[in-house]
Coordinates of C-alpha atoms and ligand atoms in Angstrom, one line a residue:
M228 CA -31.6 17.6 -19.0
S229 CA -28.5 19.1 -20.5
I230 CA -26.6 17.2 -23.2
K231 CA -23.6 15.3 -22.0
L232 CA -20.8 13.5 -23.9
R233 CA -20.7 9.8 -23.0
V234 CA -17.2 8.7 -22.4
A235 CA -16.5 4.9 -22.3
I236 CA -13.5 3.9 -20.1
Q237 CA -12.3 0.5 -19.1
K238 CA -14.0 -0.7 -15.9
S239 CA -11.0 -2.5 -14.5
G240 CA -7.7 -3.3 -16.2
R241 CA -4.5 -1.9 -17.5
L242 CA -6.2 1.2 -19.0
S243 CA -8.5 2.2 -16.1
E244 CA -6.1 4.0 -13.7
D245 CA -4.4 6.1 -16.4
S246 CA -7.8 6.9 -18.1
I247 CA -9.2 8.2 -14.8
R248 CA -6.0 10.1 -13.9
L249 CA -6.1 11.8 -17.3
M250 CA -9.7 13.0 -16.7
E251 CA -8.7 14.2 -13.3
H252 CA -5.7 16.1 -14.7
C253 CA -8.2 17.7 -17.1
D254 CA -10.0 19.0 -14.0
I255 CA -13.0 16.9 -14.5
K256 CA -14.5 15.9 -11.2
F257 CA -16.6 12.7 -10.8
Y258 CA -17.1 10.0 -8.3
K259 CA -15.4 6.7 -9.0
S260 CA -16.7 3.5 -7.7
S261 CA -15.7 0.0 -8.8
L262 CA -19.3 -1.1 -8.4
R263 CA -20.9 1.5 -10.6
L264 CA -21.3 1.2 -14.3
R265 CA -21.9 4.9 -14.9
S266 CA -21.0 8.2 -13.3
E267 CA -21.6 11.8 -14.1
A268 CA -19.0 14.6 -13.9
V269 CA -20.0 17.4 -11.6
N270 CA -18.2 20.3 -13.4
F271 CA -18.1 19.3 -17.1
P272 CA -20.8 18.0 -19.4
V273 CA -19.6 14.4 -19.6
E274 CA -20.7 11.1 -18.1
F275 CA -18.6 8.0 -17.9
L276 CA -19.5 4.4 -18.8
Y277 CA -17.3 1.7 -17.3
L278 CA -17.0 -1.2 -19.8
R279 CA -14.8 -4.1 -20.8
D280 CA -12.2 -2.7 -23.2
D281 CA -13.1 -5.1 -26.0
D282 CA -16.7 -3.7 -26.0
I283 CA -15.6 -0.1 -26.3
P284 CA -15.1 0.3 -30.1
G285 CA -18.5 -1.4 -30.8
Y286 CA -20.4 0.7 -28.3
V287 CA -18.8 3.9 -29.7
A288 CA -19.6 2.8 -33.3
D289 CA -23.2 2.1 -32.3
G290 CA -23.6 5.4 -30.5
V291 CA -24.2 3.8 -27.0
A292 CA -21.1 5.8 -26.0
D293 CA -19.9 8.9 -27.9
V294 CA -16.2 8.5 -27.3
G295 CA -14.0 6.0 -25.6
I296 CA -10.5 5.4 -24.3
V297 CA -9.0 2.1 -25.5
G298 CA -5.8 0.5 -26.8
E299 CA -5.1 0.9 -30.6
N300 CA -4.7 -2.9 -30.7
V301 CA -8.3 -3.3 -29.7
V302 CA -9.5 -0.7 -32.2
A303 CA -7.6 -2.3 -35.0
E304 CA -8.8 -5.8 -34.2
A305 CA -12.5 -4.7 -33.8
H306 CA -12.5 -3.0 -37.2
Q307 CA -15.5 -0.9 -36.3
S308 CA -16.1 2.5 -37.9
V309 CA -14.8 4.9 -35.3
R310 CA -12.5 7.9 -35.6
S311 CA -9.2 8.0 -33.7
V312 CA -9.1 11.5 -32.2
E313 CA -6.0 11.7 -30.0
K314 CA -3.2 9.3 -29.0
L315 CA -2.9 9.4 -25.2
G316 CA 0.7 8.2 -24.6
F317 CA -0.1 5.5 -22.0
S318 CA -0.5 1.7 -22.1
K319 CA 2.2 1.4 -24.7
C320 CA 2.8 -2.1 -25.9
R321 CA 3.4 -4.1 -29.1
L322 CA 1.8 -7.0 -30.8
S323 CA 4.5 -9.5 -31.7
I324 CA 5.0 -12.9 -33.1
A325 CA 7.0 -15.2 -30.8
V326 CA 8.3 -18.8 -31.3
P327 CA 9.9 -21.3 -28.9
K328 CA 13.5 -20.5 -28.1
S329 CA 14.7 -23.6 -29.9
F330 CA 13.1 -22.6 -33.2
S331 CA 15.7 -21.4 -35.6
Y332 CA 13.9 -18.4 -37.0
K333 CA 15.3 -16.4 -39.9
T334 CA 12.4 -14.8 -41.8
L335 CA 8.7 -14.5 -41.7
S336 CA 8.3 -17.2 -44.4
D337 CA 9.6 -19.7 -41.8
L338 CA 6.1 -19.5 -40.4
T339 CA 4.5 -20.9 -43.6
G340 CA 2.1 -23.7 -42.9
L341 CA 2.5 -23.4 -39.1
N342 CA -0.2 -23.0 -36.5
I343 CA -0.2 -19.5 -34.8
A344 CA -2.3 -19.0 -31.7
T345 CA -3.5 -15.4 -31.0
S346 CA -6.3 -13.3 -29.6
Y347 CA -5.7 -10.9 -32.6
P348 CA -6.7 -12.9 -35.7
T349 CA -7.7 -9.9 -37.8
I350 CA -4.4 -7.9 -37.3
L351 CA -2.4 -11.1 -37.7
A352 CA -4.2 -12.3 -40.9
Q353 CA -3.8 -8.8 -42.4
Y354 CA 0.0 -8.8 -41.6
L355 CA 0.6 -12.3 -43.0
K356 CA -1.4 -11.5 -46.1
Q357 CA 0.5 -8.3 -46.7
N358 CA 3.8 -10.2 -46.4
G359 CA 2.6 -13.1 -48.6
V360 CA 2.8 -15.8 -45.9
V361 CA 0.2 -18.5 -45.5
A362 CA -0.2 -19.9 -42.0
D363 CA -3.0 -21.3 -39.9
I364 CA -4.4 -18.8 -37.3
H365 CA -5.8 -20.4 -34.2
E366 CA -7.9 -17.9 -32.2
I367 CA -7.8 -18.2 -28.4
S368 CA -9.1 -15.7 -26.0
G369 CA -6.4 -15.8 -23.2
S370 CA -3.2 -17.4 -21.9
V371 CA -1.9 -17.4 -25.5
E372 CA 1.7 -17.7 -24.3
I373 CA 1.2 -21.2 -23.0
A374 CA -0.1 -22.5 -26.4
P375 CA 3.3 -23.7 -27.8
G376 CA 4.2 -25.4 -24.5
I377 CA 1.0 -27.5 -24.4
G378 CA 1.3 -28.4 -28.1
L379 CA -1.7 -26.2 -29.2
A380 CA 0.4 -24.1 -31.6
D381 CA 3.8 -23.7 -33.2
A382 CA 4.0 -19.9 -32.6
I383 CA 2.0 -17.2 -31.0
C384 CA 1.1 -13.6 -31.7
D385 CA 0.4 -11.6 -28.5
I386 CA 0.8 -8.3 -26.7
V387 CA 4.3 -7.7 -25.3
S388 CA 5.3 -5.0 -22.9
S389 CA 8.4 -5.9 -20.9
G390 CA 8.9 -9.3 -22.6
S391 CA 9.1 -11.2 -19.3
T392 CA 5.9 -13.3 -20.0
L393 CA 7.5 -14.6 -23.3
L394 CA 10.8 -15.3 -21.5
S395 CA 9.2 -17.2 -18.7
N396 CA 7.3 -19.4 -21.2
G397 CA 10.4 -20.3 -23.2
L398 CA 9.5 -18.1 -26.1
K399 CA 11.4 -15.5 -28.1
E400 CA 10.0 -12.4 -29.9
V401 CA 10.7 -12.6 -33.7
E402 CA 8.5 -10.0 -35.4
T403 CA 6.7 -6.9 -34.1
I404 CA 3.6 -6.5 -36.2
F405 CA 1.7 -3.6 -34.5
R406 CA 2.6 -0.8 -32.0
S407 CA -0.1 0.4 -29.7
E408 CA -1.0 3.0 -27.1
A409 CA -4.2 4.2 -25.6
V410 CA -6.2 6.4 -27.9
L411 CA -9.3 8.5 -27.6
I412 CA -11.8 7.3 -30.2
S413 CA -15.1 8.9 -31.3
Q414 CA -18.2 8.1 -33.1
E415 CA -18.2 9.3 -36.7
N416 CA -21.3 11.5 -36.5
L417 CA -21.4 13.5 -33.3
S418 CA -24.1 16.2 -32.9
P419 CA -22.7 19.7 -33.0
V420 CA -23.2 20.1 -29.3
K421 CA -21.3 16.9 -28.5
A422 CA -18.6 17.8 -31.0
D423 CA -18.1 21.0 -29.1
I424 CA -17.8 19.2 -25.8
L425 CA -15.3 16.8 -27.4
A426 CA -13.3 19.7 -28.8
E427 CA -13.0 21.2 -25.3
L428 CA -12.0 17.8 -23.9
V429 CA -9.3 17.3 -26.5
F430 CA -8.1 20.8 -25.9
R431 CA -7.7 20.0 -22.2
I432 CA -6.0 16.7 -22.9
Q433 CA -3.5 18.3 -25.2
S434 CA -2.7 21.0 -22.6
V435 CA -2.1 18.2 -20.0
Q436 CA 0.0 16.2 -22.4
K437 CA 2.2 19.2 -23.4
A438 CA 2.7 20.1 -19.8
R439 CA 3.7 16.5 -19.0
D440 CA 6.3 16.6 -21.7
N441 CA 7.9 19.9 -20.5
R442 CA 9.6 21.4 -17.4
Y443 CA 9.8 25.0 -16.3
I444 CA 13.3 25.9 -15.4
L445 CA 14.7 28.9 -13.5
M446 CA 18.4 29.7 -13.2
N447 CA 20.7 32.5 -12.1
I448 CA 23.2 33.7 -14.7
P449 CA 25.9 36.3 -14.8
N450 CA 24.8 39.1 -17.2
D451 CA 27.8 38.5 -19.5
A452 CA 26.6 34.8 -20.0
I453 CA 23.0 35.7 -21.1
E454 CA 23.8 35.6 -24.8
R455 CA 25.6 32.2 -24.5
V456 CA 22.8 30.7 -22.4
I457 CA 20.1 31.9 -24.8
D458 CA 22.0 30.3 -27.7
I459 CA 21.8 26.9 -25.8
L460 CA 18.0 27.1 -25.8
P461 CA 17.3 26.9 -29.5
G462 CA 13.9 26.7 -31.0
M463 CA 12.2 28.0 -27.9
K464 CA 10.4 31.3 -27.4
S465 CA 12.5 34.0 -26.0
P466 CA 13.1 33.3 -22.3
T467 CA 12.1 35.7 -19.5
I468 CA 15.1 37.5 -18.0
M469 CA 14.8 39.5 -14.8
P470 CA 17.5 41.4 -12.9
L471 CA 18.6 39.9 -9.5
A472 CA 19.2 42.2 -6.4
I473 CA 22.9 41.4 -6.8
D474 CA 24.6 43.5 -9.4
G475 CA 25.6 41.8 -12.7
W476 CA 23.3 38.8 -12.3
S477 CA 19.9 37.9 -13.8
S478 CA 17.3 35.2 -13.3
L479 CA 16.3 33.4 -16.5
H480 CA 13.0 31.4 -16.8
T481 CA 12.1 29.1 -19.7
V482 CA 10.3 25.9 -20.7
V483 CA 12.3 22.9 -21.7
D484 CA 11.2 19.7 -23.4
Q485 CA 11.9 16.8 -21.0
D486 CA 13.6 14.7 -23.8
R487 CA 16.3 17.4 -24.0
F488 CA 16.2 18.4 -20.4
W489 CA 19.5 16.9 -19.1
E490 CA 21.4 18.0 -22.1
V491 CA 20.2 21.6 -21.7
I492 CA 20.9 21.6 -18.0
E493 CA 24.5 20.4 -18.6
N494 CA 25.1 23.0 -21.2
V495 CA 23.7 26.0 -19.3
K496 CA 25.7 24.9 -16.2
A497 CA 28.8 24.9 -18.3
A498 CA 27.9 28.4 -19.6
G499 CA 27.8 29.7 -16.0
A500 CA 24.2 29.2 -14.8
E501 CA 23.8 28.6 -11.1
G502 CA 20.9 27.8 -8.7
I503 CA 18.9 25.9 -11.3
L504 CA 15.3 25.1 -10.2
V505 CA 13.1 22.7 -12.1
I506 CA 9.3 22.9 -11.7
P507 CA 6.7 20.6 -13.1
I508 CA 4.0 22.3 -15.3
E509 CA 0.4 21.6 -14.6
K510 CA -1.1 22.8 -17.9
M511 CA 0.4 24.3 -21.0
I512 CA -1.8 26.3 -23.3
L513 CA -0.1 27.5 -26.4
Ligands
PRT141 O1 -11.4 -7.0 -18.7 P1 -11.1 -6.3 -19.9 O2 -11.5 -7.1 -21.2 O3 -11.6 -4.9 -19.9 O4 -9.5 -6.2 -20.0 P2 -8.4 -7.1 -20.7 O5 -7.9 -8.1 -19.6 O6 -8.8 -7.6 -22.0 O7 -7.2 -6.0 -21.0 P3 -6.0 -5.5 -20.1 O8 -6.6 -4.6 -19.0 O9 -5.1 -6.6 -19.7 O10 -5.3 -4.6 -21.2 C1 -5.9 -3.5 -21.7 C2 -4.9 -2.9 -22.8 O11 -3.7 -2.5 -22.2 C3 -4.5 -3.8 -23.9 O12 -5.6 -3.9 -24.9 C4 -3.3 -3.1 -24.4 O13 -3.6 -2.1 -25.3 C5 -2.7 -2.5 -23.2 N1 -1.5 -3.3 -22.7 C6 -0.3 -2.7 -22.3 C7 -1.4 -4.6 -22.4 C8 -0.1 -4.8 -21.9 N2 0.5 -3.6 -21.9 C9 0.3 -6.1 -21.5 N3 1.4 -6.3 -21.1 N4 -2.3 -5.6 -22.5 C10 -1.9 -6.8 -22.2 N5 -0.6 -7.1 -21.7 C11 -0.4 -8.6 -21.3 C12 -0.1 -9.5 -22.5 O14 -1.3 -10.0 -23.1 C13 0.7 -10.6 -22.0 O15 0.0 -11.6 -21.3 O16 0.7 -8.7 -20.5 C14 1.5 -9.8 -20.9 C15 2.8 -9.4 -21.4 O17 3.4 -8.5 -20.6 P4 5.0 -8.5 -20.4 O18 5.3 -7.2 -19.7 O19 5.4 -9.7 -19.7 O20 5.6 -8.5 -21.8
ZN142 ZN1 -10.5 -7.2 -22.9

């Protein structure tokens, strides 16, 4: 039997869909079934284990899985010895302290002596300690946001994404203590063969992520505007320029970072570009 890298992904939850989509964008083909706990890829030496997210750092540290995809919040809370290999850019959220709306909060020391409910006692304790605040941490495993309303705690520390859960429970966010996104973690001592498979997987993930952050653009420009347009595309490799069938015009092709995309489009339009086409990129290998 050939050696396969065992990749742990969340069985069902907020990370599952994006984790599977990322593997598919890396052209790894496998059968997904919500009933199965394990599946093998057909065209790449990996097999997937479907687990609860909280178990992933421990399984990776113990070598049951070789690598895993999980939130950085879970990794930090688990404090297992695993290596963070690559941030994955999805499931972004923050761990924040929130208090009832009526609480007149000014600084962290206002929490001194209070009871804070959380599912993240380790991260919270570390944060309070670093900031010299002594409070009681009350660990609960779910529905943290209702704790102040039922008199179980004075404040909470929980994951926030849009903030609507806090709002609908009469709470306000007062401190962000940790920012998180999905991350690829690995066991610390992979065999050389597995380390090679991981390197190939990371290479594919990076190519997919770079492609996701960029757009390929094509435009027609009058030849006398070529210099001006090139000046608008700073920091990028020299664009491709090809003559059009019409005299005095060229087609220019280049790659633009999506963060700067609209600004670049506005500027090249003003410089005389016409017929601008924007094309998504599937993979970018640099
Ligand atoms: O069953 P299993 O144990 O595998 O899953 P789970 O229920 O423990 O985790 P899951 O699927 O809810 O979340 C997995 C990971 O997604 C988390 O560890 C975070 O890294 C990340 N993530 C991103 C979130 C959120 N956004 C999020 N909004 N995790 C939880 N929430 C919850 C939060 O706890 C709160 O109840 O959503 C609520 C807040 O959302 P807003 O949008 O109202 O602010
Ligand atoms: Zn969980």
